[in-house]
Coordinates of N, CA and C in Angstrom, one line a residue:
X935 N -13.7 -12.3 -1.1 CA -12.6 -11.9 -2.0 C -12.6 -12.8 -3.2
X936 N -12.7 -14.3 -3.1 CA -12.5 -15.2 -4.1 C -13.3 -14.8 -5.2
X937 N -15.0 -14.7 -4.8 CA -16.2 -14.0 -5.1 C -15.8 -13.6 -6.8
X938 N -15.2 -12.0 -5.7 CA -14.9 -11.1 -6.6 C -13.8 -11.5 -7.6
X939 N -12.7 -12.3 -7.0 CA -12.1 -12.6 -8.6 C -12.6 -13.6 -9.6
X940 N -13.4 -14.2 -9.3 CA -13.8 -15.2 -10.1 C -14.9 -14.2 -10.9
X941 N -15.9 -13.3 -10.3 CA -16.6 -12.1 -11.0 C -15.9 -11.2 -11.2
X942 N -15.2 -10.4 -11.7 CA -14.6 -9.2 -11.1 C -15.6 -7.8 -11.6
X943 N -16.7 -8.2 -12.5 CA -18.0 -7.3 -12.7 C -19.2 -7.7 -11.5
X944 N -20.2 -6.8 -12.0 CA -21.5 -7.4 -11.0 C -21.8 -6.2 -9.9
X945 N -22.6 -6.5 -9.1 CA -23.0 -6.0 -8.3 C -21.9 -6.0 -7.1
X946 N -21.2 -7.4 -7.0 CA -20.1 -7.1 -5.9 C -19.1 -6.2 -6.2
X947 N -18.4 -5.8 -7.1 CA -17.7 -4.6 -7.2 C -18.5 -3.5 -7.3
X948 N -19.5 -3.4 -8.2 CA -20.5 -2.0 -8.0 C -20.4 -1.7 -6.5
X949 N -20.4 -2.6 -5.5 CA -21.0 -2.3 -4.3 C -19.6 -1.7 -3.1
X950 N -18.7 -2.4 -3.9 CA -17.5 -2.3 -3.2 C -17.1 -1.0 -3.9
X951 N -17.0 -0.7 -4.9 CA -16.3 1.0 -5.6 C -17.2 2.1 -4.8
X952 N -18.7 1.9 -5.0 CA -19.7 2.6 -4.0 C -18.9 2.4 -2.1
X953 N -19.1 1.6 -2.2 CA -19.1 1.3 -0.1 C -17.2 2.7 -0.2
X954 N -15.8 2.3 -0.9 CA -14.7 2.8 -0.9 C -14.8 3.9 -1.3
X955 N -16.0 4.7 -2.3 CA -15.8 6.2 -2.7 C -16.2 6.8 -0.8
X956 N -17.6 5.8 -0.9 CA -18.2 6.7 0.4 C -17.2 7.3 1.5
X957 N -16.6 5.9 1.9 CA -15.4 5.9 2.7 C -14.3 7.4 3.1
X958 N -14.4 6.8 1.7 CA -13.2 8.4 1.3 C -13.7 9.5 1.1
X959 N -14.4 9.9 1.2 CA -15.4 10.8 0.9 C -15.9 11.0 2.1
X960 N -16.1 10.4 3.0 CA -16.9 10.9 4.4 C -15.3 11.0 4.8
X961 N -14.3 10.5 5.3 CA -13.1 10.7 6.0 C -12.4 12.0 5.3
X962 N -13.1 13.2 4.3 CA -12.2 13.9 3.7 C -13.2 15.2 4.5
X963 N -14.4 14.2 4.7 CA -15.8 15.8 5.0 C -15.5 16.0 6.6
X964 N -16.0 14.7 7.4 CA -16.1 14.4 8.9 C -14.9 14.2 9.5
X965 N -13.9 13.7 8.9 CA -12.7 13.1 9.6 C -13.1 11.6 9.5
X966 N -11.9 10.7 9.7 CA -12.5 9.3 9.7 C -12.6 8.5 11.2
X967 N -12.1 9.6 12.3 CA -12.5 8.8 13.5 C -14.0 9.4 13.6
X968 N -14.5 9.6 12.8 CA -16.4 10.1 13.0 C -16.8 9.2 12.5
X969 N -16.4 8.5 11.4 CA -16.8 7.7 10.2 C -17.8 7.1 11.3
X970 N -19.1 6.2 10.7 CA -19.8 4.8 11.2 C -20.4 4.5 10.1
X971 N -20.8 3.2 10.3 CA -21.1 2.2 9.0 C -22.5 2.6 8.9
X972 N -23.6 2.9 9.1 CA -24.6 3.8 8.9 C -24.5 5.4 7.9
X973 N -23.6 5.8 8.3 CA -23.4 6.8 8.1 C -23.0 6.3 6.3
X974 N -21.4 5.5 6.6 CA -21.2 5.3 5.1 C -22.1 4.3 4.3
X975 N -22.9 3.4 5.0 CA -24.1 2.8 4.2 C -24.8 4.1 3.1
X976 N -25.0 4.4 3.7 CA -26.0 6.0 3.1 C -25.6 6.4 2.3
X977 N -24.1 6.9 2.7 CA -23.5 7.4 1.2 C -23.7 6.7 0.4
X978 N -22.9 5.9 0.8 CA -23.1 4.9 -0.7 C -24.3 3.8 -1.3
X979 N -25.5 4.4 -0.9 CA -26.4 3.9 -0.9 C -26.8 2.0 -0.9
X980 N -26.2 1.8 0.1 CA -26.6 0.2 0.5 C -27.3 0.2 1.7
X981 N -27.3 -0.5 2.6 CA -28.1 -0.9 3.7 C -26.7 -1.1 5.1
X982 N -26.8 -1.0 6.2 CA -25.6 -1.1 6.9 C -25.5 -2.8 7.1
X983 N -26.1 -3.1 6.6 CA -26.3 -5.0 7.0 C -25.4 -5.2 5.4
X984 N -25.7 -4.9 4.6 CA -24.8 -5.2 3.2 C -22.9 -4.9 3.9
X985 N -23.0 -3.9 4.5 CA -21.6 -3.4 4.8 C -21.3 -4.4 5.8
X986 N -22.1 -4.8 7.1 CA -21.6 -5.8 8.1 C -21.5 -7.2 7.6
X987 N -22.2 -7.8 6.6 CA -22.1 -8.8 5.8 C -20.7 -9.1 4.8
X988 N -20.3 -8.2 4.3 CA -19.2 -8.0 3.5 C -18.2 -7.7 4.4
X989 N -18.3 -6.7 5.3 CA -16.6 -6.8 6.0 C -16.8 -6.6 7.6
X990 N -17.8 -7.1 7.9 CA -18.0 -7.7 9.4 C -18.0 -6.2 10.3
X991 N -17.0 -5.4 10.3 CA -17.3 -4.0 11.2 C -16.6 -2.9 10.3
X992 N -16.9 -1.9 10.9 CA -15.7 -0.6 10.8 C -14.5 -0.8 10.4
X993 N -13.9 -1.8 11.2 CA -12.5 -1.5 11.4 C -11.7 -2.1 9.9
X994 N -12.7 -3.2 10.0 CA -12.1 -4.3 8.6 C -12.6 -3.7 7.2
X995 N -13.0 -2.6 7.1 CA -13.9 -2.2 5.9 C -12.8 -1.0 5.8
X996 N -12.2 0.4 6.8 CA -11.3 0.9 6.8 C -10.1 0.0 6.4
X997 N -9.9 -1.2 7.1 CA -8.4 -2.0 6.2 C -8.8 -2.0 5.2
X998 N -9.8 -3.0 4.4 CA -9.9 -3.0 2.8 C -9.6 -1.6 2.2
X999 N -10.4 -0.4 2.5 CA -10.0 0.7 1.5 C -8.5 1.0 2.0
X1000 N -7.9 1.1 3.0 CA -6.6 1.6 3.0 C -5.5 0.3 2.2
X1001 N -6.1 -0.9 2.3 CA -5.2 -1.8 1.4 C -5.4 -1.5 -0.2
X1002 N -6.5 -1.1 -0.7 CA -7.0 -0.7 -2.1 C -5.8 0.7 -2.2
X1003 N -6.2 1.6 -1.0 CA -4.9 2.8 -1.5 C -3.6 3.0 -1.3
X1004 N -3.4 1.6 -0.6 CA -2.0 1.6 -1.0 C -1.2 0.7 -2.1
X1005 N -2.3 0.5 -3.2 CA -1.9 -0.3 -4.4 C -1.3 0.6 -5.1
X1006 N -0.1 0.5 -5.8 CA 0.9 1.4 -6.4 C -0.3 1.7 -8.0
X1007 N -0.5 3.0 -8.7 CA -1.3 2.9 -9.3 C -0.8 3.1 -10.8
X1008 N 0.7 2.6 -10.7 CA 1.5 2.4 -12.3 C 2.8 1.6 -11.7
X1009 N 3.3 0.9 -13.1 CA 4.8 0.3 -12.8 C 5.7 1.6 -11.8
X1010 N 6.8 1.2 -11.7 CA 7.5 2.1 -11.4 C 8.5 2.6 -12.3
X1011 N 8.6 3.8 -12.2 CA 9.6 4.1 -13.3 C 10.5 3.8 -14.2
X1012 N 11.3 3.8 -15.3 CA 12.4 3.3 -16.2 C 13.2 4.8 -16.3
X1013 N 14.4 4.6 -15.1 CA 15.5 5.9 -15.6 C 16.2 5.1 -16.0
X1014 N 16.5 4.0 -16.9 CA 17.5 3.5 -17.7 C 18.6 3.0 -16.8
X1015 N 18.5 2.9 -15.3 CA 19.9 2.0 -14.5 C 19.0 1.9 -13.4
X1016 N 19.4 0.5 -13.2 CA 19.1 0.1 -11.8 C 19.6 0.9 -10.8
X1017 N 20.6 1.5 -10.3 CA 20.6 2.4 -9.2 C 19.4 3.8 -9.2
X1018 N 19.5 4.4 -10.7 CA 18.5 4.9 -10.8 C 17.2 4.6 -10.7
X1019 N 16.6 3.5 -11.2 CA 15.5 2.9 -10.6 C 15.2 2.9 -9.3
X1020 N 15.5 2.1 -8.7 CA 15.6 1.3 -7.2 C 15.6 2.7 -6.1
X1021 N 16.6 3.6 -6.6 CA 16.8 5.0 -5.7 C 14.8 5.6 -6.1
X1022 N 14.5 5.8 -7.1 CA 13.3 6.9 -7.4 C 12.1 6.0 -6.9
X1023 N 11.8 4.8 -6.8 CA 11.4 3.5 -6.3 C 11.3 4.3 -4.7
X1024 N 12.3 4.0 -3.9 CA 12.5 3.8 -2.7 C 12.5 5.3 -2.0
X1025 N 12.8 6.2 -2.6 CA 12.2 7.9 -2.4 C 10.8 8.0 -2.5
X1026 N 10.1 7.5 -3.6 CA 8.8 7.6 -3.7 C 8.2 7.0 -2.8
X1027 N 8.4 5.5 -2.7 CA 7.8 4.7 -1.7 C 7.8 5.8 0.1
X1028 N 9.2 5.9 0.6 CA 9.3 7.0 1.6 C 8.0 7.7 1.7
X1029 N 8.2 8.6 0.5 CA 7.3 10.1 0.3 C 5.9 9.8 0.7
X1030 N 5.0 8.7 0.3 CA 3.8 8.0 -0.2 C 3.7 7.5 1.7
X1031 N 4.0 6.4 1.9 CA 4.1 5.9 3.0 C 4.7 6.5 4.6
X1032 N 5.3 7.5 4.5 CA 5.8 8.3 5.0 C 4.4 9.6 5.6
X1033 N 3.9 9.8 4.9 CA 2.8 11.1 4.5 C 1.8 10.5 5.9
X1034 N 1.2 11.5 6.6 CA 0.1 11.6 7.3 C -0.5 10.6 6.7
X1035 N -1.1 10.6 5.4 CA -2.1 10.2 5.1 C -1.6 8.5 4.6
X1036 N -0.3 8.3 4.1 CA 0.0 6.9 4.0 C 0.0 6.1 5.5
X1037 N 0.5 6.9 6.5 CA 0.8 6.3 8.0 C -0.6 6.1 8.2
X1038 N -1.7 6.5 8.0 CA -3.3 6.5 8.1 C -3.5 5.2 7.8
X1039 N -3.2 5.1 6.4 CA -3.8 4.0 5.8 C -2.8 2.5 6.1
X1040 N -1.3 2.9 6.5 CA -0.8 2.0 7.1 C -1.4 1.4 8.6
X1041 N -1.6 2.3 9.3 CA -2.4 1.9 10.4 C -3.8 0.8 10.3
X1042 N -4.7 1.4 9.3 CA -5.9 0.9 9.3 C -5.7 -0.4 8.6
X1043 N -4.8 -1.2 7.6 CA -4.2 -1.9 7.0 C -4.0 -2.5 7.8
X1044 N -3.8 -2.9 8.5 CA -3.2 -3.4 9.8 C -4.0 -3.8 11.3
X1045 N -4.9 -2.7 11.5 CA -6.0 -2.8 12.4 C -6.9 -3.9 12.1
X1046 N -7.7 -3.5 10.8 CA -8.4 -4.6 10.7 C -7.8 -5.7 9.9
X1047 N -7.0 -6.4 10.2 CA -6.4 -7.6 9.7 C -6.4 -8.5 10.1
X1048 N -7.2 -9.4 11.0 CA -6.6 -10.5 12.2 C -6.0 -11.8 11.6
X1049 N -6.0 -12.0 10.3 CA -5.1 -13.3 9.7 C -4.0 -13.1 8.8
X1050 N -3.7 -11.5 8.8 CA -2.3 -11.0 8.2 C -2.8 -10.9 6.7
X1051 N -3.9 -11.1 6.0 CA -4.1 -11.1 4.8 C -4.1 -10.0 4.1
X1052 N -4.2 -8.9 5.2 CA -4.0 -7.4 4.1 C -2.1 -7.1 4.8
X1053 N -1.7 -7.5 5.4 CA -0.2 -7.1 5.4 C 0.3 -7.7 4.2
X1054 N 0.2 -9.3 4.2 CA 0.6 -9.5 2.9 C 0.4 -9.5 1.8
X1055 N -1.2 -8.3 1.3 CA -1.1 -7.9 -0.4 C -0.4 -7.1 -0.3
X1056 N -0.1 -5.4 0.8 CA 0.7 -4.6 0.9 C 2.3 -5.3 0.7
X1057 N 2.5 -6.3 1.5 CA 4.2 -6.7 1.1 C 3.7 -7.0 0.1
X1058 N 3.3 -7.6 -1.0 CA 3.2 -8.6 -2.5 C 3.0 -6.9 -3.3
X1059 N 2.3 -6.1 -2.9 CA 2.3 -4.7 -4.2 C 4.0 -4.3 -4.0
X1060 N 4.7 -4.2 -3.0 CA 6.1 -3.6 -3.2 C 6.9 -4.4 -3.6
X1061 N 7.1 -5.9 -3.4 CA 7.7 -7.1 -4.2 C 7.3 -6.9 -5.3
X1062 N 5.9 -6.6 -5.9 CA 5.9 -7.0 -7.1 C 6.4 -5.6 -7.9
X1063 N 6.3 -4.7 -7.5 CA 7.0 -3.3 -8.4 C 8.8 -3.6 -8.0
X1064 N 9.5 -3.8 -7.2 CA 10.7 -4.8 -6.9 C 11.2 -5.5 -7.8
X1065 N 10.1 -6.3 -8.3 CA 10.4 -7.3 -9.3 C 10.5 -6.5 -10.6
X1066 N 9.6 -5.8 -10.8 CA 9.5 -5.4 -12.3 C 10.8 -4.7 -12.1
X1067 N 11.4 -3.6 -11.4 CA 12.5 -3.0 -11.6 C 13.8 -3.7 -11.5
X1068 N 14.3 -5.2 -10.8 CA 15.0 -6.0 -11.0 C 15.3 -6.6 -12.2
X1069 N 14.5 -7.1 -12.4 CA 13.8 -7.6 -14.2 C 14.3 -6.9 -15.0
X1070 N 14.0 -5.7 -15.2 CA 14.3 -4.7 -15.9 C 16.2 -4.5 -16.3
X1071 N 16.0 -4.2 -14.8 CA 17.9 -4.4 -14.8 C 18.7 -5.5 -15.3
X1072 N 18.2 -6.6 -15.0 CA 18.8 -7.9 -15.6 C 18.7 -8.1 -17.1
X1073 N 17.5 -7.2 -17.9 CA 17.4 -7.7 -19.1 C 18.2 -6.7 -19.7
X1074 N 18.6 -5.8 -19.2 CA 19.7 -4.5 -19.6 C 21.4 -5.3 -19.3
X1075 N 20.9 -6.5 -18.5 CA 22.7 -6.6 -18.1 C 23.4 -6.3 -17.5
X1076 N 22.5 -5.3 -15.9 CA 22.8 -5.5 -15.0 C 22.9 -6.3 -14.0
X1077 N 23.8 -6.6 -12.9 CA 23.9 -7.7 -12.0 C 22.8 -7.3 -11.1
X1078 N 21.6 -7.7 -10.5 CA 20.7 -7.3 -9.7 C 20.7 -8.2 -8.6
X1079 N 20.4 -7.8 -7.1 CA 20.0 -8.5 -5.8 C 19.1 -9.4 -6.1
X1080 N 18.2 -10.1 -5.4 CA 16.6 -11.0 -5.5 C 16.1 -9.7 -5.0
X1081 N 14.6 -10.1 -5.0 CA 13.5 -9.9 -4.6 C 13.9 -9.5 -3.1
X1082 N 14.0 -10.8 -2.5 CA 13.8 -10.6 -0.7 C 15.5 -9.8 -0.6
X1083 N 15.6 -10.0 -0.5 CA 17.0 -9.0 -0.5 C 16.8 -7.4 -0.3
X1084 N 16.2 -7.0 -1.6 CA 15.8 -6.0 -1.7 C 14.8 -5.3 -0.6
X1085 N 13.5 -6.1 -0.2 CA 12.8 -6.2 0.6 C 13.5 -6.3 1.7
X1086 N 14.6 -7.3 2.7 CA 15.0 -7.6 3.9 C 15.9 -5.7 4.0
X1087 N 16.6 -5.3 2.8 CA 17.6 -4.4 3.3 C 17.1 -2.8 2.7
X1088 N 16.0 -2.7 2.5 CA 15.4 -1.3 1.8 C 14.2 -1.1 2.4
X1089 N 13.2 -1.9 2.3 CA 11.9 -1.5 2.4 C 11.5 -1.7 3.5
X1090 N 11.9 -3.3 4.3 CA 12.2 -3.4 5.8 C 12.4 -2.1 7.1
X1091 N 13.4 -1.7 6.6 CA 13.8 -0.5 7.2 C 13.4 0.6 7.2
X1092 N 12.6 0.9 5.8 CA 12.2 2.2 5.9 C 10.8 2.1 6.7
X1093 N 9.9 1.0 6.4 CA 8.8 0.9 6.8 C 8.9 0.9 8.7
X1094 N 10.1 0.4 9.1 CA 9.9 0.1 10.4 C 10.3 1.8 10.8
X1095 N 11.5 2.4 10.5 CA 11.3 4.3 10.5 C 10.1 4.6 10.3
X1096 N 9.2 4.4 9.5 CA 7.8 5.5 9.5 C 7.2 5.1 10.2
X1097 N 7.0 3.6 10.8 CA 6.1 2.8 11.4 C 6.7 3.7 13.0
X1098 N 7.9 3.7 13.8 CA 8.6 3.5 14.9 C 9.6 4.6 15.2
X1099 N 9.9 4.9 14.2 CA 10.8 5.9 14.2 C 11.3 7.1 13.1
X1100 N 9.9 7.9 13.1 CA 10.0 8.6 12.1 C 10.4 10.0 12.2
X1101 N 11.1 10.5 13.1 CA 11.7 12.2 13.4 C 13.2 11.5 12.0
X1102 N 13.6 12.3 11.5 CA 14.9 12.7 10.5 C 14.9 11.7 9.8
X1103 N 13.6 10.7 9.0 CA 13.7 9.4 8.0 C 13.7 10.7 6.7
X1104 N 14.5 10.7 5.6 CA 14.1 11.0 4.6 C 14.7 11.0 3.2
X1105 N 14.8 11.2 2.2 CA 15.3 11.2 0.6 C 16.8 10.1 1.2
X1106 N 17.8 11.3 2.3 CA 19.1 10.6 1.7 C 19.0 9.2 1.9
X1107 N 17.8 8.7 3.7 CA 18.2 7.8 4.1 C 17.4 6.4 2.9
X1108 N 17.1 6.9 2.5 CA 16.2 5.8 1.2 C 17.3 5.9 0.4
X1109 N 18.1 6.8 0.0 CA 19.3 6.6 -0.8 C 20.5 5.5 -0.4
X1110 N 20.9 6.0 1.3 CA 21.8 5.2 1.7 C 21.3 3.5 1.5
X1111 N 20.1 3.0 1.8 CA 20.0 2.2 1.8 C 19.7 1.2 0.3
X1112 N 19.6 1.8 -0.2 CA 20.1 1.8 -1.9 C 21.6 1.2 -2.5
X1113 N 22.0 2.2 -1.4 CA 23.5 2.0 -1.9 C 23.9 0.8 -1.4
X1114 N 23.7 1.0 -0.3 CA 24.0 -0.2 0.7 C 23.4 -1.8 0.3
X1115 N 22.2 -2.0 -0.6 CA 21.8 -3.2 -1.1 C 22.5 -3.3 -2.4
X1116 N 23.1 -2.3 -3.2 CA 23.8 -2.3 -4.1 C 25.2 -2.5 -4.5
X1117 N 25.7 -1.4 -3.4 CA 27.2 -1.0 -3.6 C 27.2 0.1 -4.5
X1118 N 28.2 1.2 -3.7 CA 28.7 2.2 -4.0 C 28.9 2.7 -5.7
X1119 N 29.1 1.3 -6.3 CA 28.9 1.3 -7.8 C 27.9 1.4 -8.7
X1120 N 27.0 0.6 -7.5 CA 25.2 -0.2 -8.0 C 25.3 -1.0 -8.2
X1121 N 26.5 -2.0 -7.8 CA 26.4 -3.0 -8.6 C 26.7 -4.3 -6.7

């Protein structure tokens, strides 16, 4: 990982955009409990020893691409008020994470993880869109929660519903919890 940021061109991302199209690409043809690293070597034209070398099995190569798709892929919105923010934020988030295919990549995020390093870019991508929309509010002159705040009494909870308890999670309950880090006001 260091690698790549100190490069962020080269052959190691060539190899890594290649190894993640294949990925996604064979789990859209086969399914991804068919997937094997042979199989996606090929696609993506490397060797299966390049892929075991870079992320050691299956499992940890599935976490990198599901931590890559669960990177938010713009700020998050400006409706002009922090309750409006924070609410279209926290609906979206739901909708995204929520989805067959978010719970997928939440799972695999997780699977292959054994020193918590892909849990915590996924918490660091929602803090950091968190931040921008707090920020935002404050430089408008709104009174805004912190960061972990927002995180302990919004995202916390919704994640642990999709994660544990997901029959009747939806729009309002991302709302209520909005209000409830806010107040009835927003404020």
């Amino acid at each position: 990982m260091s690698r790549q940021m100190v490069r962020p061109g080269g052959r190691s991302a060539r190899v890594q955009a290649s190894v993640h199209d294949a990925v996604r690409e064979l789990a859209s043809e086969v399914g991804r409990d068919a997937l094997t690293v042979p199989m996606v070597a090929q696609r993506a034209g490397v060797t299966p020893s390049t892929i075991y070398r870079r992320w050691g099995d299956l499992q940890e190569l599935l976490s990198d691409v599901a931590v890559e798709r669960l990177r938010p892929d713009s700020a998050p919105g400006d409706h002009g008020a922090l309750p409006s923010d924070l609410t279209a934020w926290a609906e979206q988030f739901l909708d995204e994470m929520a989805s067959p295919t978010g719970r997928a990549y939440i799972r695999d995020a997780l699977l292959g993880d054994p020193d918590g390093a892909n849990a915590g870019q996924c918490s660091a991508y929602a803090a950091e869109q968190i931040d921008v929309i707090l920020t935002r509010a404050t430089e408008r002159g709104e009174k805004a929660p912190d960061v972990e705040t927002v995180i302990d009494r919004v995202v916390s909870p919704l994640m642990y519903r999709i994660l544990f308890r997901p029959d009747g999670i939806d729009a309002a309950y991302a709302r209520r919890l909005v209000t409830g880090v806010l107040g009835p006001a927003g404020r």
